[in-house]
Short mmCIF file of N, CA, C and O and ligand atoms in Angstrom, two decimals:
data_model
loop_
_atom_site.label_atom_id
_atom_site.label_comp_id
_atom_site.label_asym_id
_atom_site.label_seq_id
_atom_site.Cartn_x
_atom_site.Cartn_y
_atom_site.Cartn_z
N UNK A 852 -21.98 35.61 -4.10
CA UNK A 852 -21.67 34.20 -3.82
C UNK A 852 -21.77 33.92 -2.32
O UNK A 852 -21.16 34.62 -1.51
N UNK A 853 -22.51 32.95 -2.00
CA UNK A 853 -22.63 32.59 -0.59
C UNK A 853 -21.39 31.83 -0.13
O UNK A 853 -20.87 30.99 -0.85
N UNK A 854 -20.95 32.19 1.02
CA UNK A 854 -19.79 31.51 1.57
C UNK A 854 -20.23 30.21 2.23
O UNK A 854 -21.24 30.17 2.91
N UNK A 855 -19.48 29.19 1.99
CA UNK A 855 -19.83 27.91 2.61
C UNK A 855 -19.25 27.81 4.00
O UNK A 855 -18.05 27.94 4.19
N UNK A 856 -20.11 27.62 4.93
CA UNK A 856 -19.64 27.42 6.30
C UNK A 856 -19.95 25.99 6.68
O UNK A 856 -21.08 25.55 6.60
N UNK A 857 -18.94 25.31 7.11
CA UNK A 857 -19.16 23.93 7.52
C UNK A 857 -19.03 23.84 9.03
O UNK A 857 -18.08 24.32 9.62
N UNK A 858 -20.03 23.23 9.59
CA UNK A 858 -20.05 23.12 11.05
C UNK A 858 -20.19 21.66 11.44
O UNK A 858 -20.99 20.94 10.87
N UNK A 859 -19.44 21.27 12.42
CA UNK A 859 -19.60 19.91 12.92
C UNK A 859 -20.82 19.85 13.82
O UNK A 859 -21.14 20.80 14.52
N UNK A 860 -21.49 18.73 13.78
CA UNK A 860 -22.68 18.55 14.59
C UNK A 860 -22.34 17.66 15.77
O UNK A 860 -21.95 16.50 15.59
N UNK A 861 -22.45 18.22 16.96
CA UNK A 861 -22.11 17.45 18.16
C UNK A 861 -23.16 16.38 18.44
O UNK A 861 -24.35 16.63 18.34
N UNK A 862 -22.69 15.22 18.75
CA UNK A 862 -23.59 14.15 19.17
C UNK A 862 -24.37 13.51 18.04
O UNK A 862 -25.22 12.66 18.29
N UNK A 863 -24.06 13.89 16.81
CA UNK A 863 -24.78 13.30 15.69
C UNK A 863 -24.06 12.03 15.23
O UNK A 863 -22.84 11.94 15.28
N UNK A 864 -24.85 11.09 14.78
CA UNK A 864 -24.28 9.81 14.35
C UNK A 864 -24.52 9.62 12.86
O UNK A 864 -25.62 9.85 12.36
N UNK A 865 -23.48 9.21 12.16
CA UNK A 865 -23.60 8.98 10.73
C UNK A 865 -24.49 7.76 10.48
O UNK A 865 -24.26 6.70 11.05
N UNK A 866 -25.50 7.92 9.65
CA UNK A 866 -26.40 6.79 9.37
C UNK A 866 -25.74 5.74 8.50
O UNK A 866 -26.22 4.61 8.41
N UNK A 867 -24.62 6.07 7.88
CA UNK A 867 -23.97 5.12 6.98
C UNK A 867 -22.91 4.29 7.70
O UNK A 867 -22.86 3.08 7.57
N UNK A 868 -22.02 4.98 8.46
CA UNK A 868 -20.93 4.25 9.10
C UNK A 868 -21.06 4.24 10.63
O UNK A 868 -20.23 3.66 11.31
N UNK A 869 -22.10 4.90 11.14
CA UNK A 869 -22.38 4.92 12.56
C UNK A 869 -21.32 5.61 13.41
O UNK A 869 -21.28 5.43 14.62
N UNK A 870 -20.46 6.39 12.79
CA UNK A 870 -19.46 7.13 13.55
C UNK A 870 -20.12 8.33 14.23
O UNK A 870 -21.06 8.91 13.71
N UNK A 871 -19.58 8.67 15.39
CA UNK A 871 -20.12 9.82 16.13
C UNK A 871 -19.27 11.05 15.89
O UNK A 871 -18.06 10.97 15.75
N UNK A 872 -19.94 12.21 15.85
CA UNK A 872 -19.26 13.50 15.73
C UNK A 872 -18.42 13.62 14.47
O UNK A 872 -17.39 14.29 14.45
N UNK A 873 -18.84 12.98 13.41
CA UNK A 873 -18.11 13.13 12.14
C UNK A 873 -18.95 13.86 11.11
O UNK A 873 -18.51 14.04 9.98
N UNK A 874 -20.12 14.30 11.52
CA UNK A 874 -21.02 14.92 10.55
C UNK A 874 -20.81 16.43 10.48
O UNK A 874 -20.79 17.11 11.50
N UNK A 875 -20.67 16.93 9.27
CA UNK A 875 -20.56 18.35 9.04
C UNK A 875 -21.83 18.84 8.39
O UNK A 875 -22.36 18.22 7.47
N UNK A 876 -22.28 19.99 8.84
CA UNK A 876 -23.49 20.59 8.26
C UNK A 876 -23.10 21.81 7.46
O UNK A 876 -22.35 22.65 7.93
N UNK A 877 -23.58 21.89 6.25
CA UNK A 877 -23.37 23.10 5.46
C UNK A 877 -24.55 23.30 4.53
O UNK A 877 -25.37 22.40 4.34
N UNK A 878 -24.62 24.50 3.99
CA UNK A 878 -25.74 24.82 3.11
C UNK A 878 -25.27 24.79 1.67
O UNK A 878 -24.29 25.44 1.31
N UNK A 879 -25.94 24.00 0.89
CA UNK A 879 -25.60 23.90 -0.53
C UNK A 879 -26.88 24.09 -1.33
O UNK A 879 -27.84 23.35 -1.16
N UNK A 880 -26.87 25.08 -2.19
CA UNK A 880 -28.08 25.39 -2.96
C UNK A 880 -29.30 25.59 -2.05
O UNK A 880 -30.39 25.08 -2.32
N UNK A 881 -29.07 26.29 -0.96
CA UNK A 881 -30.14 26.60 -0.01
C UNK A 881 -30.71 25.36 0.67
O UNK A 881 -31.78 25.40 1.25
N UNK A 882 -29.99 24.27 0.58
CA UNK A 882 -30.42 23.06 1.25
C UNK A 882 -29.39 22.70 2.32
O UNK A 882 -28.20 22.68 2.03
N UNK A 883 -29.87 22.47 3.52
CA UNK A 883 -28.95 22.05 4.56
C UNK A 883 -28.48 20.64 4.24
O UNK A 883 -29.26 19.70 4.15
N UNK A 884 -27.18 20.51 4.05
CA UNK A 884 -26.62 19.24 3.68
C UNK A 884 -25.66 18.78 4.76
O UNK A 884 -24.94 19.57 5.35
N UNK A 885 -25.67 17.49 5.01
CA UNK A 885 -24.79 16.92 6.02
C UNK A 885 -23.85 15.94 5.36
O UNK A 885 -24.27 15.13 4.54
N UNK A 886 -22.58 16.06 5.68
CA UNK A 886 -21.62 15.11 5.13
C UNK A 886 -20.79 14.51 6.25
O UNK A 886 -20.35 15.21 7.16
N UNK A 887 -20.59 13.23 6.16
CA UNK A 887 -19.74 12.54 7.13
C UNK A 887 -18.30 12.63 6.64
O UNK A 887 -17.99 12.26 5.51
N UNK A 888 -17.41 13.13 7.51
CA UNK A 888 -16.02 13.30 7.10
C UNK A 888 -15.29 11.95 7.09
O UNK A 888 -14.20 11.83 6.57
N UNK A 889 -15.90 10.96 7.68
CA UNK A 889 -15.23 9.66 7.74
C UNK A 889 -15.50 8.82 6.50
O UNK A 889 -14.59 8.32 5.87
N UNK A 890 -16.78 8.70 6.13
CA UNK A 890 -17.11 7.83 5.00
C UNK A 890 -17.61 8.62 3.79
O UNK A 890 -17.93 8.03 2.77
N UNK A 891 -17.68 9.97 3.94
CA UNK A 891 -18.11 10.85 2.85
C UNK A 891 -19.57 10.66 2.46
O UNK A 891 -20.00 11.10 1.40
N UNK A 892 -20.31 9.99 3.32
CA UNK A 892 -21.74 9.86 3.06
C UNK A 892 -22.39 11.23 3.16
O UNK A 892 -22.09 12.00 4.04
N UNK A 893 -23.27 11.52 2.22
CA UNK A 893 -23.94 12.81 2.18
C UNK A 893 -25.44 12.64 2.18
O UNK A 893 -25.96 11.76 1.52
N UNK A 894 -26.09 13.51 2.88
CA UNK A 894 -27.55 13.51 2.79
C UNK A 894 -28.06 14.89 3.16
O UNK A 894 -27.34 15.72 3.71
N UNK A 895 -29.30 15.14 2.83
CA UNK A 895 -29.88 16.43 3.17
C UNK A 895 -31.29 16.21 3.67
O UNK A 895 -31.86 15.13 3.54
N UNK A 896 -31.84 17.26 4.24
CA UNK A 896 -33.20 17.16 4.75
C UNK A 896 -34.15 16.78 3.63
O UNK A 896 -35.10 16.05 3.83
N UNK A 897 -33.88 17.33 2.46
CA UNK A 897 -34.79 17.08 1.35
C UNK A 897 -34.68 15.64 0.85
O UNK A 897 -35.67 15.01 0.51
N UNK A 898 -33.44 15.17 0.78
CA UNK A 898 -33.24 13.81 0.26
C UNK A 898 -33.80 12.74 1.18
O UNK A 898 -34.41 11.78 0.75
N UNK A 899 -33.54 12.95 2.47
CA UNK A 899 -33.92 11.91 3.42
C UNK A 899 -34.77 12.47 4.55
O UNK A 899 -34.25 12.95 5.53
N UNK A 900 -36.06 12.40 4.39
CA UNK A 900 -36.91 12.79 5.50
C UNK A 900 -36.71 11.86 6.68
O UNK A 900 -36.25 10.72 6.51
N UNK A 901 -37.01 12.37 7.83
CA UNK A 901 -36.80 11.58 9.04
C UNK A 901 -37.54 10.24 8.93
O UNK A 901 -38.69 10.17 8.51
N UNK A 902 -36.82 9.22 9.29
CA UNK A 902 -37.43 7.90 9.20
C UNK A 902 -38.14 7.56 10.50
O UNK A 902 -37.56 7.72 11.57
N UNK A 903 -39.36 7.11 10.38
CA UNK A 903 -40.08 6.75 11.60
C UNK A 903 -39.38 5.63 12.35
O UNK A 903 -39.01 4.62 11.77
N UNK A 904 -39.16 5.85 13.63
CA UNK A 904 -38.51 4.83 14.43
C UNK A 904 -37.02 4.73 14.19
O UNK A 904 -36.34 3.89 14.74
N UNK A 905 -36.49 5.62 13.36
CA UNK A 905 -35.08 5.57 13.06
C UNK A 905 -34.27 6.46 13.98
O UNK A 905 -34.72 6.82 15.06
N UNK A 906 -33.09 6.82 13.52
CA UNK A 906 -32.22 7.66 14.33
C UNK A 906 -32.72 9.10 14.29
O UNK A 906 -33.39 9.49 13.35
N UNK A 907 -32.38 9.87 15.32
CA UNK A 907 -32.77 11.28 15.30
C UNK A 907 -32.10 12.01 14.15
O UNK A 907 -30.98 11.69 13.78
N UNK A 908 -32.82 12.95 13.58
CA UNK A 908 -32.30 13.71 12.47
C UNK A 908 -31.14 14.59 12.92
O UNK A 908 -31.31 15.44 13.78
N UNK A 909 -29.94 14.39 12.38
CA UNK A 909 -28.79 15.18 12.83
C UNK A 909 -28.97 16.67 12.59
O UNK A 909 -28.42 17.47 13.31
N UNK A 910 -29.74 17.02 11.59
CA UNK A 910 -29.94 18.43 11.31
C UNK A 910 -30.72 19.09 12.45
O UNK A 910 -30.56 20.26 12.74
N UNK A 911 -31.52 18.30 13.12
CA UNK A 911 -32.34 18.84 14.20
C UNK A 911 -31.51 19.19 15.43
O UNK A 911 -31.97 19.92 16.28
N UNK A 912 -30.32 18.67 15.52
CA UNK A 912 -29.49 18.94 16.70
C UNK A 912 -28.36 19.90 16.37
O UNK A 912 -27.36 19.95 17.04
N UNK A 913 -28.54 20.68 15.32
CA UNK A 913 -27.46 21.56 14.90
C UNK A 913 -27.23 22.74 15.82
O UNK A 913 -26.38 23.57 15.56
N UNK A 914 -27.96 22.82 16.90
CA UNK A 914 -27.68 23.86 17.89
C UNK A 914 -26.40 23.53 18.64
O UNK A 914 -25.73 24.41 19.16
N UNK A 915 -26.08 22.28 18.70
CA UNK A 915 -24.88 21.87 19.44
C UNK A 915 -23.67 21.84 18.52
O UNK A 915 -23.19 20.79 18.13
N UNK A 916 -23.20 23.01 18.21
CA UNK A 916 -22.06 23.10 17.31
C UNK A 916 -20.78 23.01 18.11
O UNK A 916 -20.58 23.74 19.07
N UNK A 917 -19.92 22.10 17.73
CA UNK A 917 -18.68 21.92 18.49
C UNK A 917 -17.50 22.58 17.82
O UNK A 917 -16.42 22.67 18.37
N UNK A 918 -17.68 23.06 16.61
CA UNK A 918 -16.55 23.71 15.96
C UNK A 918 -16.93 24.20 14.59
O UNK A 918 -17.93 23.78 14.02
N UNK A 919 -16.13 25.09 14.08
CA UNK A 919 -16.36 25.59 12.73
C UNK A 919 -15.18 25.21 11.86
O UNK A 919 -14.04 25.45 12.22
N UNK A 920 -15.49 24.59 10.76
CA UNK A 920 -14.45 24.11 9.86
C UNK A 920 -14.22 25.12 8.76
O UNK A 920 -15.14 25.47 8.04
N UNK A 921 -13.01 25.61 8.68
CA UNK A 921 -12.69 26.56 7.62
C UNK A 921 -11.68 25.95 6.67
O UNK A 921 -10.55 25.72 7.04
N UNK A 922 -12.11 25.66 5.48
CA UNK A 922 -11.21 25.04 4.52
C UNK A 922 -10.10 26.00 4.08
O UNK A 922 -10.29 27.19 4.10
ZN1 LIG B 1326 -20.12 8.04 7.92
#
């Protein structure tokens, strides 16, 4: 069983509620999934390809990890 590690993404903005630093990145079924802890909006790389002219993909900035969330 793979352990779920949830990491906050620094500087990422939720596309649903526009909150900053509320996005958590974790791997679910081998898919990098991002969830906003504020509005519970969820998306993944597979579900939502980068939109042209839109916001930067939060998954792309996952090098800037500000913390590790352990449930
Ligand atoms: Zn949100």
